[in-house]
Structure formats: structure tokens, C-alpha cells
Coordinates of C-alpha atoms in Angstrom, one line a residue:
Chain A
X113 CA -27.2 7.6 -60.2
X114 CA -25.4 10.2 -61.7
X115 CA -26.0 12.8 -59.8
X116 CA -25.0 10.6 -57.3
X117 CA -21.5 9.4 -58.5
X118 CA -19.6 8.8 -55.1
X119 CA -17.1 11.8 -54.4
X120 CA -14.4 10.2 -55.1
X121 CA -15.0 8.7 -58.1
X122 CA -16.0 11.6 -60.0
X123 CA -13.4 13.7 -58.4
X124 CA -11.2 10.7 -60.5
X125 CA -13.5 12.0 -63.9
X126 CA -12.3 15.7 -62.7
X127 CA -8.8 15.2 -62.9
X128 CA -9.7 14.5 -66.5
X129 CA -11.1 17.4 -67.4
X130 CA -9.2 21.2 -69.0
X131 CA -10.3 23.8 -66.7
X132 CA -13.3 25.4 -68.7
X133 CA -15.6 21.8 -69.1
X134 CA -14.6 21.8 -65.4
X135 CA -16.5 24.4 -64.3
X136 CA -18.9 23.6 -66.8
X137 CA -19.4 20.4 -65.2
X138 CA -19.5 21.6 -62.2
X139 CA -22.4 23.9 -62.9
X140 CA -25.2 21.0 -63.4
X141 CA -25.6 19.8 -60.1
X142 CA -25.1 20.7 -56.4
X143 CA -23.5 17.5 -56.0
X144 CA -20.7 17.9 -58.6
X145 CA -20.2 21.5 -57.5
X146 CA -19.3 20.0 -54.0
X147 CA -17.4 17.5 -55.1
X148 CA -15.5 20.4 -58.3
X149 CA -14.5 22.5 -55.6
X150 CA -12.8 20.0 -52.9
X151 CA -10.4 18.4 -54.9
X152 CA -8.1 20.3 -57.2
X153 CA -7.3 19.4 -60.5
X154 CA -4.7 16.9 -61.3
X155 CA -1.1 18.1 -62.5
X156 CA -1.3 15.6 -65.2
X157 CA 0.1 16.1 -68.5
X158 CA -3.3 17.6 -69.4
X159 CA -3.3 20.2 -67.9
X160 CA -1.6 22.4 -69.2
X161 CA -0.4 26.4 -67.4
X162 CA -3.3 28.3 -69.5
X163 CA -1.9 32.3 -70.0
X164 CA -4.0 35.1 -67.9
X165 CA -3.9 38.6 -69.0
X166 CA -4.7 41.0 -66.3
X167 CA -5.2 44.9 -68.2
X168 CA -3.0 47.3 -67.4
X169 CA -5.4 50.6 -66.6
X170 CA -4.0 53.0 -64.1
X171 CA -6.6 53.9 -61.1
X172 CA -10.2 52.4 -62.5
X173 CA -10.6 49.0 -61.0
X174 CA -10.3 46.3 -63.8
X175 CA -13.0 44.0 -64.6
X176 CA -12.2 41.6 -66.4
X177 CA -8.6 39.4 -67.7
X178 CA -8.6 37.8 -70.0
X179 CA -7.3 33.9 -71.1
X180 CA -6.4 32.1 -73.1
X181 CA -7.1 28.6 -73.3
X182 CA -4.2 26.4 -74.9
X183 CA -6.0 23.2 -75.4
X184 CA -8.7 24.5 -77.9
X185 CA -7.2 28.5 -78.2
X186 CA -9.5 30.2 -77.7
X187 CA -10.4 33.5 -75.0
X188 CA -12.6 33.8 -71.9
X189 CA -13.3 36.8 -70.1
X190 CA -13.0 36.5 -66.3
X191 CA -14.7 39.3 -64.3
X192 CA -12.2 40.2 -61.6
X193 CA -15.5 42.3 -60.0
X194 CA -14.8 40.6 -56.5
X195 CA -11.3 42.2 -55.8
X196 CA -11.8 45.4 -53.7
X197 CA -9.1 47.9 -55.2
X198 CA -7.5 48.6 -58.3
X199 CA -4.6 46.1 -58.8
X200 CA -1.2 45.4 -60.7
X201 CA -0.2 42.0 -61.5
X202 CA 2.8 40.9 -59.8
X203 CA 3.4 37.2 -60.8
X204 CA 2.5 33.8 -59.7
X205 CA 1.9 31.5 -57.1
X206 CA 1.1 27.9 -58.4
X207 CA -2.6 28.5 -59.6
X208 CA -2.6 31.8 -57.2
X209 CA -1.4 35.8 -58.3
X210 CA 0.2 37.7 -56.4
X211 CA -0.7 41.6 -56.7
X212 CA 0.1 45.0 -55.4
X213 CA -2.8 47.2 -54.8
X214 CA -2.3 50.2 -56.5
X215 CA -4.0 52.8 -54.4
X216 CA -0.7 53.2 -52.5
X217 CA 2.4 53.7 -53.5
X218 CA 3.9 51.9 -50.8
X219 CA 3.8 48.0 -51.6
X220 CA 1.9 46.3 -49.8
X221 CA 1.3 42.9 -51.6
X222 CA -2.4 40.9 -52.0
X223 CA -3.3 37.5 -53.0
X224 CA -6.0 36.3 -55.1
X225 CA -7.6 33.2 -57.0
X226 CA -9.6 34.7 -60.2
X227 CA -11.6 31.3 -60.4
X228 CA -13.0 31.2 -56.9
X229 CA -12.9 34.6 -56.5
X230 CA -10.6 34.9 -53.4
X231 CA -8.9 38.4 -52.6
X232 CA -6.7 38.5 -49.2
X233 CA -4.0 41.0 -48.4
X234 CA -1.3 39.7 -46.8
X235 CA -0.3 41.6 -43.5
X236 CA 2.3 44.9 -43.9
X237 CA 6.1 44.4 -44.4
X238 CA 8.0 45.4 -41.5
X239 CA 9.9 48.3 -43.3
X240 CA 7.6 50.3 -45.6
X241 CA 8.7 51.1 -48.8
X242 CA 8.6 51.9 -52.6
X243 CA 9.3 50.2 -55.8
X244 CA 10.6 46.8 -54.3
X245 CA 11.9 43.7 -56.6
X246 CA 9.8 41.1 -55.0
X247 CA 10.0 37.4 -55.9
X248 CA 8.3 34.5 -55.6
X249 CA 9.5 31.0 -54.0
X250 CA 7.1 27.9 -53.8
X251 CA 8.6 25.5 -51.0
X252 CA 8.3 22.4 -52.2
X253 CA 7.1 20.7 -49.3
X254 CA 6.3 16.6 -48.8
X255 CA 2.3 18.9 -47.9
X256 CA 2.3 21.3 -50.3
X257 CA -1.0 20.7 -52.6
X258 CA -3.3 23.1 -54.2
X259 CA -5.8 23.7 -51.1
X260 CA -2.9 24.8 -49.0
X261 CA 0.1 26.3 -51.0
X262 CA 3.4 26.9 -48.8
X263 CA 5.4 29.4 -50.7
X264 CA 7.6 32.2 -49.7
X265 CA 7.8 35.8 -51.0
X266 CA 10.9 37.7 -51.0
X267 CA 11.3 41.7 -50.6
X268 CA 14.5 43.1 -51.5
X269 CA 15.2 47.1 -52.0
X270 CA 13.6 49.6 -52.6
X271 CA 12.8 53.6 -50.5
X272 CA 12.0 54.2 -47.1
X273 CA 9.7 56.3 -46.5
X274 CA 12.1 58.5 -44.3
X275 CA 10.0 60.3 -41.2
X276 CA 9.6 63.7 -41.2
X277 CA 9.6 65.4 -44.9
X278 CA 13.2 65.7 -46.6
X279 CA 14.8 65.8 -49.4
X280 CA 16.3 61.9 -50.7
X281 CA 14.4 59.0 -49.2
X282 CA 17.6 56.7 -49.1
X283 CA 17.3 53.3 -50.2
X284 CA 16.7 50.6 -47.8
X285 CA 19.1 48.1 -48.6
X286 CA 17.1 45.0 -46.2
X287 CA 15.7 41.0 -48.0
X288 CA 12.5 40.8 -46.2
X289 CA 10.5 38.0 -46.2
X290 CA 6.5 36.0 -45.6
X291 CA 6.4 32.5 -45.7
X292 CA 2.7 31.6 -45.9
X293 CA 2.7 28.9 -43.2
X294 CA 3.4 31.6 -40.6
X295 CA 1.6 34.2 -42.0
X296 CA 4.4 36.3 -41.1
X297 CA 7.1 39.1 -42.4
X298 CA 10.5 38.7 -41.0
X299 CA 13.4 40.6 -42.1
X300 CA 16.2 38.6 -43.2
X301 CA 19.3 40.6 -43.2
X302 CA 21.2 43.6 -44.7
X303 CA 21.3 43.7 -48.9
X304 CA 24.3 45.5 -50.9
X305 CA 22.9 48.8 -51.1
X306 CA 24.0 48.8 -54.8
X307 CA 21.5 45.7 -55.1
X308 CA 18.9 47.8 -53.1
X309 CA 19.8 50.5 -55.8
X310 CA 20.2 48.9 -59.3
X311 CA 16.2 46.4 -58.5
X312 CA 14.8 50.6 -57.3
X313 CA 15.6 52.1 -60.1
X314 CA 15.0 49.5 -62.7
X315 CA 12.2 48.1 -61.0
X316 CA 12.4 44.7 -62.5
X317 CA 9.8 42.3 -63.3
X318 CA 8.4 38.6 -62.3
X319 CA 11.2 37.6 -60.8
X320 CA 12.7 33.6 -61.8
X321 CA 13.4 30.9 -59.2
X322 CA 16.3 28.2 -59.5
X323 CA 18.2 25.8 -57.8
X324 CA 18.4 27.9 -54.8
X325 CA 18.6 30.9 -56.0
X326 CA 15.4 34.1 -56.8
X327 CA 16.8 36.5 -60.0
X328 CA 15.8 39.3 -61.5
X329 CA 16.7 41.1 -64.9
X330 CA 16.6 45.1 -64.9
X331 CA 13.7 46.5 -66.5
X332 CA 15.7 48.6 -69.6
X333 CA 19.0 48.3 -71.3
X334 CA 22.2 47.6 -70.1
X335 CA 20.7 44.5 -69.0
X336 CA 22.0 42.8 -65.9
X337 CA 20.5 39.8 -63.6
X338 CA 20.9 38.9 -60.0
X339 CA 20.1 37.1 -58.4
X340 CA 20.2 35.8 -54.2
X341 CA 20.9 32.6 -53.2
X342 CA 18.3 31.7 -51.0
X343 CA 19.7 29.3 -48.7
X344 CA 23.2 31.4 -47.7
X345 CA 21.8 35.2 -48.2
X346 CA 25.1 35.8 -50.8
X347 CA 24.1 38.1 -53.9
X348 CA 25.7 37.8 -57.7
X349 CA 25.8 39.8 -60.8
X350 CA 25.8 38.4 -63.8
X351 CA 26.1 39.7 -67.1
X352 CA 23.9 39.4 -69.9
X353 CA 24.5 38.0 -73.7
X354 CA 24.3 40.9 -75.9
X355 CA 23.3 43.7 -73.4
X356 CA 23.3 46.2 -75.4
X357 CA 21.5 45.1 -78.1
X358 CA 18.6 43.7 -77.1
X359 CA 15.7 45.7 -77.1
X360 CA 13.4 44.0 -74.8
X361 CA 14.6 40.7 -72.0
X362 CA 12.7 39.0 -69.3
X363 CA 14.0 35.6 -67.5
X364 CA 11.9 32.8 -67.5
X365 CA 12.4 28.8 -66.4
X366 CA 12.6 26.5 -68.6
X367 CA 12.6 22.6 -67.2
X368 CA 14.1 23.9 -64.1
X369 CA 16.9 26.2 -66.1
X370 CA 17.0 29.9 -65.3
X371 CA 16.8 31.2 -69.5
X372 CA 16.9 34.4 -70.5
X373 CA 14.3 36.0 -73.7
X374 CA 15.5 38.2 -75.8
X375 CA 15.0 40.3 -78.8
X376 CA 18.3 41.5 -80.5
X377 CA 17.7 45.6 -82.6
X378 CA 16.9 44.4 -85.8
X379 CA 17.7 40.9 -85.3
X380 CA 15.4 37.7 -84.0
X381 CA 15.0 37.2 -81.2
X382 CA 16.6 34.5 -78.8
X383 CA 17.1 32.1 -76.1
X384 CA 19.8 31.8 -73.7
X385 CA 19.7 29.3 -70.8
X386 CA 23.0 29.4 -67.7
X387 CA 25.0 26.8 -68.0
X388 CA 27.5 25.6 -65.6
X389 CA 29.8 28.3 -64.6
X390 CA 27.2 30.4 -65.0
X391 CA 28.0 31.0 -68.6
X392 CA 25.2 31.6 -71.0
X393 CA 24.5 28.9 -73.4
X394 CA 22.5 29.7 -77.1
X395 CA 19.7 27.7 -77.3
X396 CA 16.8 28.8 -79.5
X397 CA 15.8 31.6 -82.2
X398 CA 12.6 31.8 -83.0
X399 CA 11.7 31.0 -86.9
X400 CA 11.5 34.4 -88.6
X401 CA 8.1 34.3 -89.7
X402 CA 6.7 34.0 -86.4
X403 CA 8.9 37.4 -85.6
X404 CA 7.8 38.7 -88.6
X405 CA 4.6 38.7 -87.4
X406 CA 4.8 39.6 -84.1
X407 CA 6.4 42.4 -84.5
X408 CA 3.8 43.5 -87.9
X409 CA 4.5 47.3 -88.5
X410 CA 6.8 47.8 -85.2
X411 CA 10.4 47.9 -86.1
X412 CA 12.3 47.2 -83.0
X413 CA 11.3 44.5 -80.1
X414 CA 10.6 47.5 -77.4
X415 CA 7.1 46.5 -76.5
X416 CA 7.7 42.7 -76.9
X417 CA 6.9 41.2 -73.0
X418 CA 7.4 37.7 -72.1
X419 CA 6.1 35.1 -69.3
X420 CA 7.4 31.6 -69.2
X421 CA 6.5 28.4 -67.2
X422 CA 8.9 25.8 -67.1
X423 CA 6.7 23.7 -70.1
X424 CA 5.6 27.3 -72.3
X425 CA 7.2 30.2 -72.8
X426 CA 4.4 33.4 -74.3
X427 CA 5.6 36.4 -75.9
X428 CA 3.0 39.1 -76.0
X429 CA 1.9 42.7 -76.6
X430 CA -0.7 43.7 -76.1
X431 CA -4.3 42.5 -75.6
X432 CA -5.2 42.6 -79.1
X433 CA -2.4 41.5 -81.2
X434 CA -0.8 37.4 -81.5
X435 CA 1.6 35.9 -79.4
X436 CA 4.3 33.6 -80.5
X437 CA 4.4 31.0 -78.0
X438 CA 7.1 27.8 -77.6
X439 CA 5.9 25.1 -76.4
X440 CA 7.0 21.8 -75.6
X441 CA 4.5 18.8 -76.6
X442 CA 4.1 16.3 -74.9
X443 CA 3.3 13.7 -77.9
X444 CA 6.5 14.3 -79.8
X445 CA 8.6 14.9 -76.6
X446 CA 10.4 18.0 -78.4
X447 CA 9.6 21.8 -78.0
X448 CA 7.7 23.4 -80.9
X449 CA 6.3 27.4 -82.2
X450 CA 3.1 28.0 -82.1
X451 CA 1.2 31.6 -83.2
X452 CA -1.8 32.5 -80.7
X453 CA -4.8 35.1 -82.3
X454 CA -5.3 38.0 -79.8
X455 CA -7.8 37.9 -78.1
X456 CA -10.4 40.7 -79.9
X457 CA -14.3 40.1 -79.5
X458 CA -17.0 39.3 -77.1
X459 CA -20.7 39.0 -77.3
X460 CA -20.5 40.9 -80.7
X461 CA -18.0 43.9 -79.0
X462 CA -14.7 44.4 -79.5
X463 CA -11.9 44.2 -77.1
X464 CA -10.2 47.5 -76.8
X465 CA -6.4 47.8 -77.8
X466 CA -5.7 47.3 -74.1
X467 CA -1.8 47.1 -72.7
X468 CA -1.5 43.8 -70.8
X469 CA 0.5 41.5 -68.1
X470 CA 0.9 37.6 -69.1
X471 CA 0.7 35.2 -66.4
X472 CA 1.1 32.1 -66.5
X473 CA -1.1 29.5 -64.2
X474 CA -2.2 26.3 -63.2
X475 CA -6.3 27.0 -62.8
X476 CA -7.8 25.5 -59.6
X477 CA -11.8 26.0 -59.0
X478 CA -11.2 24.8 -55.3
X479 CA -10.3 27.2 -53.1
X480 CA -7.5 27.3 -51.2
X481 CA -7.1 27.6 -47.9
X482 CA -5.3 31.0 -48.1
X483 CA -4.6 32.1 -43.9
Chain B
X157 CA -5.8 -31.0 -69.8
X158 CA -4.2 -28.3 -68.7
X159 CA -3.5 -27.5 -65.4
X160 CA -4.6 -24.1 -65.6
X161 CA -6.3 -22.8 -61.5
X162 CA -9.4 -21.6 -61.6
X163 CA -11.6 -19.2 -60.1
X164 CA -15.4 -19.1 -59.4
X165 CA -16.9 -16.5 -59.4
X166 CA -20.7 -15.7 -57.6
X167 CA -22.3 -12.2 -59.2
X168 CA -25.1 -10.4 -57.0
X169 CA -27.8 -12.8 -59.3
X170 CA -26.3 -15.8 -58.6
X171 CA -24.5 -16.3 -61.3
X172 CA -21.5 -18.9 -61.1
X173 CA -18.6 -17.6 -63.6
X174 CA -15.2 -20.2 -63.9
X175 CA -12.1 -18.4 -65.1
X176 CA -8.4 -18.5 -65.2
X177 CA -6.9 -17.1 -61.9
X178 CA -4.6 -15.0 -63.8
X179 CA -7.6 -13.4 -65.6
X180 CA -9.2 -13.2 -61.7
X181 CA -6.2 -11.7 -60.6
X182 CA -6.7 -8.8 -62.9
X183 CA -8.7 -7.3 -60.0
X184 CA -6.8 -6.3 -56.6
X185 CA -9.6 -6.9 -55.0
X186 CA -9.8 -11.0 -55.5
X187 CA -6.9 -11.0 -56.1
X188 CA -6.3 -9.7 -52.3
X189 CA -8.6 -12.9 -51.4
X190 CA -6.8 -15.6 -53.4
X191 CA -3.4 -14.7 -52.2
X192 CA -5.8 -15.0 -48.7
X193 CA -6.8 -17.9 -49.9
X194 CA -10.7 -17.1 -49.3
X195 CA -11.1 -18.5 -52.5
X196 CA -11.7 -22.5 -52.3
X197 CA -15.4 -21.8 -52.5
X198 CA -17.0 -19.4 -55.5
X199 CA -16.4 -16.3 -54.3
X200 CA -19.6 -14.0 -53.5
X201 CA -19.6 -10.6 -55.1
X202 CA -22.9 -8.6 -53.9
X203 CA -22.3 -5.4 -56.3
X204 CA -21.8 -7.0 -58.9
X205 CA -24.8 -8.2 -61.7
X206 CA -24.1 -11.1 -63.7
X207 CA -24.2 -8.9 -67.0
X208 CA -21.7 -6.8 -65.7
X209 CA -19.7 -9.1 -64.2
X210 CA -19.2 -11.3 -67.6
X211 CA -18.6 -7.5 -69.1
X212 CA -15.8 -7.0 -66.4
X213 CA -14.0 -10.6 -67.1
X214 CA -14.2 -10.4 -70.5
X215 CA -11.7 -7.0 -70.1
X216 CA -9.7 -8.6 -67.7
X217 CA -9.7 -11.6 -70.5
X218 CA -8.4 -8.9 -73.2
X219 CA -5.8 -7.1 -71.2
X220 CA -4.3 -10.9 -69.0
X221 CA -3.9 -12.3 -72.2
X222 CA -1.7 -9.6 -74.4
X223 CA 0.9 -9.1 -71.7
X224 CA 1.4 -13.5 -72.1
X225 CA 4.8 -13.0 -74.2
X226 CA 3.4 -15.6 -76.7
X227 CA 0.1 -12.9 -78.7
X228 CA 1.3 -10.3 -79.5
X229 CA -1.2 -8.0 -79.1
X230 CA 0.2 -4.5 -80.0
X231 CA -0.5 -1.5 -78.1
X232 CA -2.6 -0.1 -81.1
X233 CA -4.9 -2.9 -81.3
X234 CA -5.6 -2.8 -78.2
X235 CA -6.7 0.3 -77.7
X236 CA -8.9 -0.2 -80.9
X237 CA -10.7 -3.4 -78.9
X238 CA -11.1 -1.2 -76.1
X239 CA -12.7 1.5 -77.2
X240 CA -15.0 -1.1 -79.2
X241 CA -15.4 -2.5 -75.2
X242 CA -16.2 0.8 -73.7
X243 CA -19.4 1.4 -76.2
X244 CA -22.1 1.2 -74.3
X245 CA -25.0 2.9 -73.7
X246 CA -24.5 5.4 -70.0
X247 CA -26.7 3.2 -67.5
X248 CA -23.8 0.2 -68.2
X249 CA -20.5 2.7 -68.5
X250 CA -22.5 3.8 -64.6
X251 CA -22.4 0.3 -63.3
X252 CA -18.8 -0.6 -65.1
X253 CA -17.6 2.2 -63.1
X254 CA -18.8 1.1 -59.7
X255 CA -17.5 -2.5 -60.4
X256 CA -14.5 -1.2 -61.7
X257 CA -14.2 0.6 -59.2
X258 CA -15.2 -2.3 -56.3
X259 CA -13.1 -5.2 -58.1
X260 CA -9.8 -2.4 -58.6
X261 CA -9.2 -3.2 -61.7
X262 CA -7.5 0.2 -62.8
X263 CA -7.4 -0.1 -66.6
X264 CA -10.8 -1.0 -66.4
X265 CA -11.5 2.2 -63.9
X266 CA -8.9 4.4 -66.4
X267 CA -11.2 3.1 -69.5
X268 CA -14.4 4.6 -67.9
X269 CA -13.4 7.0 -66.0
X270 CA -11.4 8.5 -69.7
X271 CA -14.6 8.1 -71.3
X272 CA -17.3 9.4 -69.1
X273 CA -14.6 13.0 -69.0
X274 CA -14.3 12.9 -73.0
X275 CA -19.1 13.2 -73.2
X276 CA -18.4 15.8 -70.6
X277 CA -15.9 18.2 -72.4
X278 CA -17.5 21.1 -74.3
X279 CA -20.7 20.5 -73.2
X280 CA -23.4 23.3 -71.7
X281 CA -24.5 22.1 -68.5
X282 CA -27.9 21.8 -70.1
X283 CA -26.5 19.3 -72.6
X284 CA -24.5 17.4 -69.4
X285 CA -27.7 17.3 -67.0
X286 CA -29.9 16.0 -70.0
X287 CA -26.9 13.3 -70.9
X288 CA -26.6 11.9 -67.6
X289 CA -30.0 12.7 -66.6
X290 CA -29.2 15.0 -63.7
X291 CA -31.4 17.2 -61.9
X292 CA -31.1 20.9 -61.2
X293 CA -30.9 21.3 -57.6
X294 CA -29.6 24.7 -56.8
X295 CA -31.8 26.7 -55.0
X296 CA -32.1 30.1 -56.8
X297 CA -29.3 31.5 -55.0
X298 CA -26.9 28.9 -55.1
X299 CA -27.6 29.3 -59.2
X300 CA -26.6 32.8 -58.4
X301 CA -23.7 32.4 -56.4
X302 CA -22.7 29.6 -59.2
X303 CA -23.9 31.3 -62.5
X304 CA -21.5 34.4 -60.6
X305 CA -18.1 31.5 -60.7
X306 CA -18.3 29.7 -64.2
X307 CA -19.6 32.4 -66.1
X308 CA -15.8 32.9 -67.4
X309 CA -16.0 29.2 -69.7
X310 CA -19.8 29.7 -70.7
X311 CA -18.5 32.4 -73.3
X312 CA -15.5 32.4 -75.6
X313 CA -13.9 34.6 -78.4
X314 CA -14.5 35.1 -81.8
X315 CA -11.6 34.8 -84.2
X316 CA -10.6 37.9 -86.0
X317 CA -12.4 38.3 -89.4
X318 CA -13.6 41.0 -89.5
X319 CA -11.4 42.6 -91.9
X320 CA -12.0 41.2 -95.0
X321 CA -9.6 42.0 -98.6
X322 CA -9.4 40.4 -101.4
X323 CA -6.1 39.2 -103.6
X324 CA -6.3 39.2 -107.4
X325 CA -4.8 36.4 -108.6
X326 CA -4.0 34.2 -111.7
X327 CA -5.3 31.1 -112.3
X328 CA -2.6 29.0 -112.2
X329 CA -2.1 30.5 -109.1
X330 CA -4.9 29.9 -107.5
X331 CA -4.8 26.0 -108.4
X332 CA -1.9 25.3 -106.4
X333 CA -4.4 25.1 -104.3
X334 CA -6.6 22.1 -103.7
X335 CA -9.5 23.5 -102.7
X336 CA -9.3 26.6 -104.8
X337 CA -8.9 24.4 -107.8
X338 CA -12.0 22.5 -107.1
X339 CA -14.2 25.8 -106.8
X340 CA -12.4 26.6 -110.2
X341 CA -13.3 23.8 -111.8
X342 CA -17.0 23.8 -111.1
X343 CA -17.3 27.2 -112.6
X344 CA -17.0 29.2 -109.4
X345 CA -16.1 32.0 -110.8
X346 CA -17.8 34.6 -111.0
X347 CA -17.9 36.1 -108.0
X348 CA -14.7 36.8 -105.3
X349 CA -13.7 33.3 -104.0
X350 CA -14.8 34.0 -100.3
X351 CA -12.4 31.9 -97.9
X352 CA -14.3 31.9 -94.6
X353 CA -11.2 30.0 -92.5
X354 CA -8.2 32.1 -93.5
X355 CA -7.5 36.0 -92.4
X356 CA -5.3 38.2 -94.8
X357 CA -2.5 38.4 -93.4
X358 CA -2.0 34.3 -93.7
X359 CA -3.8 34.8 -97.1
X360 CA -1.0 37.2 -98.6
X361 CA 1.5 34.2 -97.0
X362 CA -0.6 31.8 -98.8
X363 CA -1.0 33.6 -102.3
X364 CA 3.2 34.5 -102.0
X365 CA 3.9 31.1 -101.4
X366 CA 2.2 29.9 -104.8
X367 CA 3.3 32.5 -107.0
X368 CA 7.3 31.1 -105.5
X369 CA 5.4 27.3 -106.8
X370 CA 4.2 28.4 -110.0
X371 CA 8.5 30.3 -111.0
X372 CA 9.2 26.7 -109.1
X373 CA 7.1 25.0 -111.9
X374 CA 7.8 26.7 -114.4
X375 CA 11.7 26.5 -114.2
X376 CA 11.1 22.4 -114.0
X377 CA 11.8 21.2 -110.3
X378 CA 10.1 18.9 -108.5
X379 CA 7.0 21.4 -106.5
X380 CA 7.4 20.0 -102.4
X381 CA 4.6 20.2 -100.2
X382 CA 3.0 23.3 -100.0
X383 CA 3.1 24.8 -96.9
X384 CA 0.2 26.7 -98.4
X385 CA -1.7 24.1 -99.8
X386 CA -2.1 22.9 -96.2
X387 CA -3.2 25.8 -95.0
X388 CA -6.3 25.9 -96.8
X389 CA -7.5 22.8 -96.8
X390 CA -6.5 22.0 -93.0
X391 CA -9.0 24.8 -91.7
X392 CA -8.2 24.1 -88.0
X393 CA -5.2 25.3 -88.8
X394 CA -5.5 28.6 -89.9

């Protein structure tokens, strides 16, 4: 009876399940399994983004990544044995993850879905380069769906490979773009050299796309923000509040607005929003008790990392230490602070203290059509 | 006598139901038939048995009257009614989902689907199969593949309760915490009082807080509601 429930009704029920429950339900019989994989999870408010932690290991193949379930507040381990090469995390693309195989020094990109165990290299760039900035823009299409993700990847700056070995490879002041709908890279055009230099020397972390501009923040003091206006291919530079005093600074997007998260030397962690006229407005400070707990025995914010989705911001360090989360509580319509315990042991074995790079994504068990 | 329009519905097993038109129109399917003037005689519903149809009509009645301005049925009362209503065995639930879909009664479809989803949540595949009478029809190769894909969902990490610290505190302070107060009063004072749900760093903060409350009480100020007690008494939050 239940194993023959019509697919559309079953899909309706499945859209109400969080990813872990769906994974277990899809393991019960063939029909349920087919249905779970054919219909992607809805993006209803009950489907929050999950924090995925990829351990950073030099030259070793990653065996597992770790997932935090925001509803039940527990951790899962997800095997990455389907990846052919060791990789570094670049950033999220909806339900997919953009990764960079580490076997080559020059940039190569790939996408994967750790739940469906799909992996695919993107085509090679037109200009080979090392350490450029990489940014992702989701294309808001009327046909946009989890199964057919539409996105663009922008690569800016980097150092170009010299044809003959010579001292001083040059900075590559060009911008390239990958369009998932065409599965090709094209050179968009030139970019100002000073931006190419800055983006290469202080290779930034995740990009943030907000209101037509793709932003990056330099990876160290003195922090500054660079923005690429996609439509006009023009660059802007923004100052950062308290740039000299921040021990860490990250950009996230909160409810569509560019937000800066930073830790002040000897002070609190703060969040600023970008408002009219490229000004920053302080919107929130991390409550002191969370700051104390997060820092533990450390005296500086230096090793702090941060990621955000529109509805949540996570501050983290390494795998075992806890995280501080600022998240919108849907029932109350406001944002609240939470503490999340770190991931400590699995199956009776202790988890090592690994440095990690985190990303927030919407888990999807349905295989995407990755071209 | 009121001149309320009624329609006649006929179930698959020949049962006849006379229902007010407004109630029947909760079903988009029936609404369509009425609007297309196909409802002069009894509307046959070959996919729904009398038993299920009577339940659907009950649901529709309850939910139609709630939109009537004369009856002030609060959302909460309606939710409570729904919870009571949907407390049926799985066979009936299955038939209700099918009927709600066929008759296109959105509220009932949402309610039934959510109920099933809640039953599935947090169950293992074995428990799901047992509950819903599902046969595992995977081939060994398929089973292997499925297990590899979904293995992550079967195991979760344990909380870090490995560090065990003991704290010595004055009885007056410990009694600030209701749980511990009860233990003390039950003469559980011979050895260390174990607090399984609380890690040492939290316990430290809690003890600090208790200290402050005891000091405040001694200076005759009102003890405010303590976060600490909330932590101890609400293990889920610790």
C-alpha cells in the first residue's frame, strides 16, 4: 500500500522532511528511493541551510567531511571517497559545492554534490593562472531549479604562467566567466591592474553577490573590499570600518544585503551592513558570553572564520571547537544567537582537531544535471 | 426552513450523503462539477468509500464553518480539532491522503501529508518499513549503493561529555537549583551528584550565577529568574 503511494503524493510528503530523514526514508524501498531522488527538496522555511565542514589537509585525499544538522543540533560524517583528487573548498553553489583540486598550482575548478556523490570538472580556463579570486553568481532564472542549476563563475586576477621560465611572472589583469548553461569559459575583458594585484596577493575567501555586485574582501589586514559590478564590468573599492583593528573580517550576505563580520582586537565581534552610498552601519554585536565561550583560552580573534547564507551566520574555528551562530528564528521573526557544540567523536572514536573550511548549503539528495 | 443549497454525493459502495453546497465546495473537484452544472443528480465518487467520504465531509464541515464570520473558531481550536481528527490508523490515513488528493481538498491533503512526514522523521529504515508495511525490494547491489549514499544519515556524533570535573559548592548555593535541591532533600548527599546533561564549562558559569543569586538574596533584593536554573532544569538546552 504505502510502498505504492503515487509519486506526486510521496514527493509532497518528502518535501516536508529534513535531509537526514529523507535519506533514511529513501533507503526503505525502491519506489521511495526513486521518488526521493527524482524530486528535489522544497526550499520551504523548514529546510534550513546545513553547515558543511571540509577538513583542510595538505596533499591527502579527504576521507570525510562533517555536517551539522541545525534542527536536531547534531553532527554527521559524510564520506568523500567519490572524489578522485584531493580538493580545497571554494564556495557553495546552491546545493552544489565548488571545489579546487589541489594537485595543480594553477586554477582548475570542479563541482560536486556530497550527498549524491556526483563530481565533475569544469572545463579549463582560457588563461591559466595561479591564485586568482573566484566568485559565484546564481543566475535567477524562471527555470531555476535544483535539478538544473544555473550559475556563473567569475575568475579575476591571479598570476599567469610564463611560457618560458623567467623571473617574475606577471599579474593577469583579465576577467573570465563560466556560464553553466553553455558550459564554457569566456574572457569578459580587462580589469584594473591594482585590483588584479590585490586579489592575487591577498587571495580572498568566499565571494558575496549582492544587488548586482560581486564582492571580495582581502584575506588579511589592512582589510579592504573590492567589488565587481557584473552588468557594467566596473570595479569599486570600499573601505572597511575599523580596518586596522580587526583581527578577522569576512563578508556574508544577510537577507540580500552585504554584511561585514569582524572581530575587533581586544573587543567584540561585530556585524556591519552596507547601506546607501557605500556606507557601513553597525547592526549587531556578538553578546559577550558567546564571545568568551568561542574564544576559550585564546586572546585574539585571529583564527576565526565565518560563513553565511541569507538566513544564518556561522562563526567557527576548527572541527572540535564550538561555533557561534546568529540565525533568523522563523516563528519569532527575529534573529537570535546560539551556541553549537563542536564535532567531537564518531562511533566511539575521537575526531581529530582539524582545521576546516566551512560552507552553508541546502542539502539535496536529487542528482542535478551537471553538464 | 432555510433554503440552503445542498448537493448529493454517492460513495463507491453506494452510500448517499446530502451535504450543504458550501461544505462540498471545500473540494475543488466537486466545486468544478457544480460550476459546470453537472451536479443536479447525485455526484458519483467511485474512488472514495462511504467511510472515508464521511470523514472528508466531517473535515470540510469543520473547516467551512471556521470561515463563517458568526463562528469565532480560533486557529488553535481548529488545530486541536485537526490533531484529534487525524489520529487514525495507517490504513485510514492512506485512504484519506488518496481521497484528499482525488477530491482536491488542500487543507486535508496538507494535514495528512504532514502527519505522515512526522511519522517518518527520525526513524530508521527498518522502523519505517515495519510501520508502513513496506518490503525491502532492493537487490543486493542496489542495497550496497543505497547504503553508501545514505550511510551518513545513520550515524550522529556524540556530545563532548568526556571531560568530568567535580565542583564543590556550598549547600545554600546548590539549593538555588531546583533539581539539586530535590536531590539534597532526598538525602542524596553521600557522594558526588552527577549531572549528566551539563558540561563542565557550563557548570562553571552556572555556579557563578548561583553565587550571585545567593549574594543578592542575602542583601534582600529580589532573586531574578535564573538562566542557570533554566539550564539545569531544561536538559535539552544545556
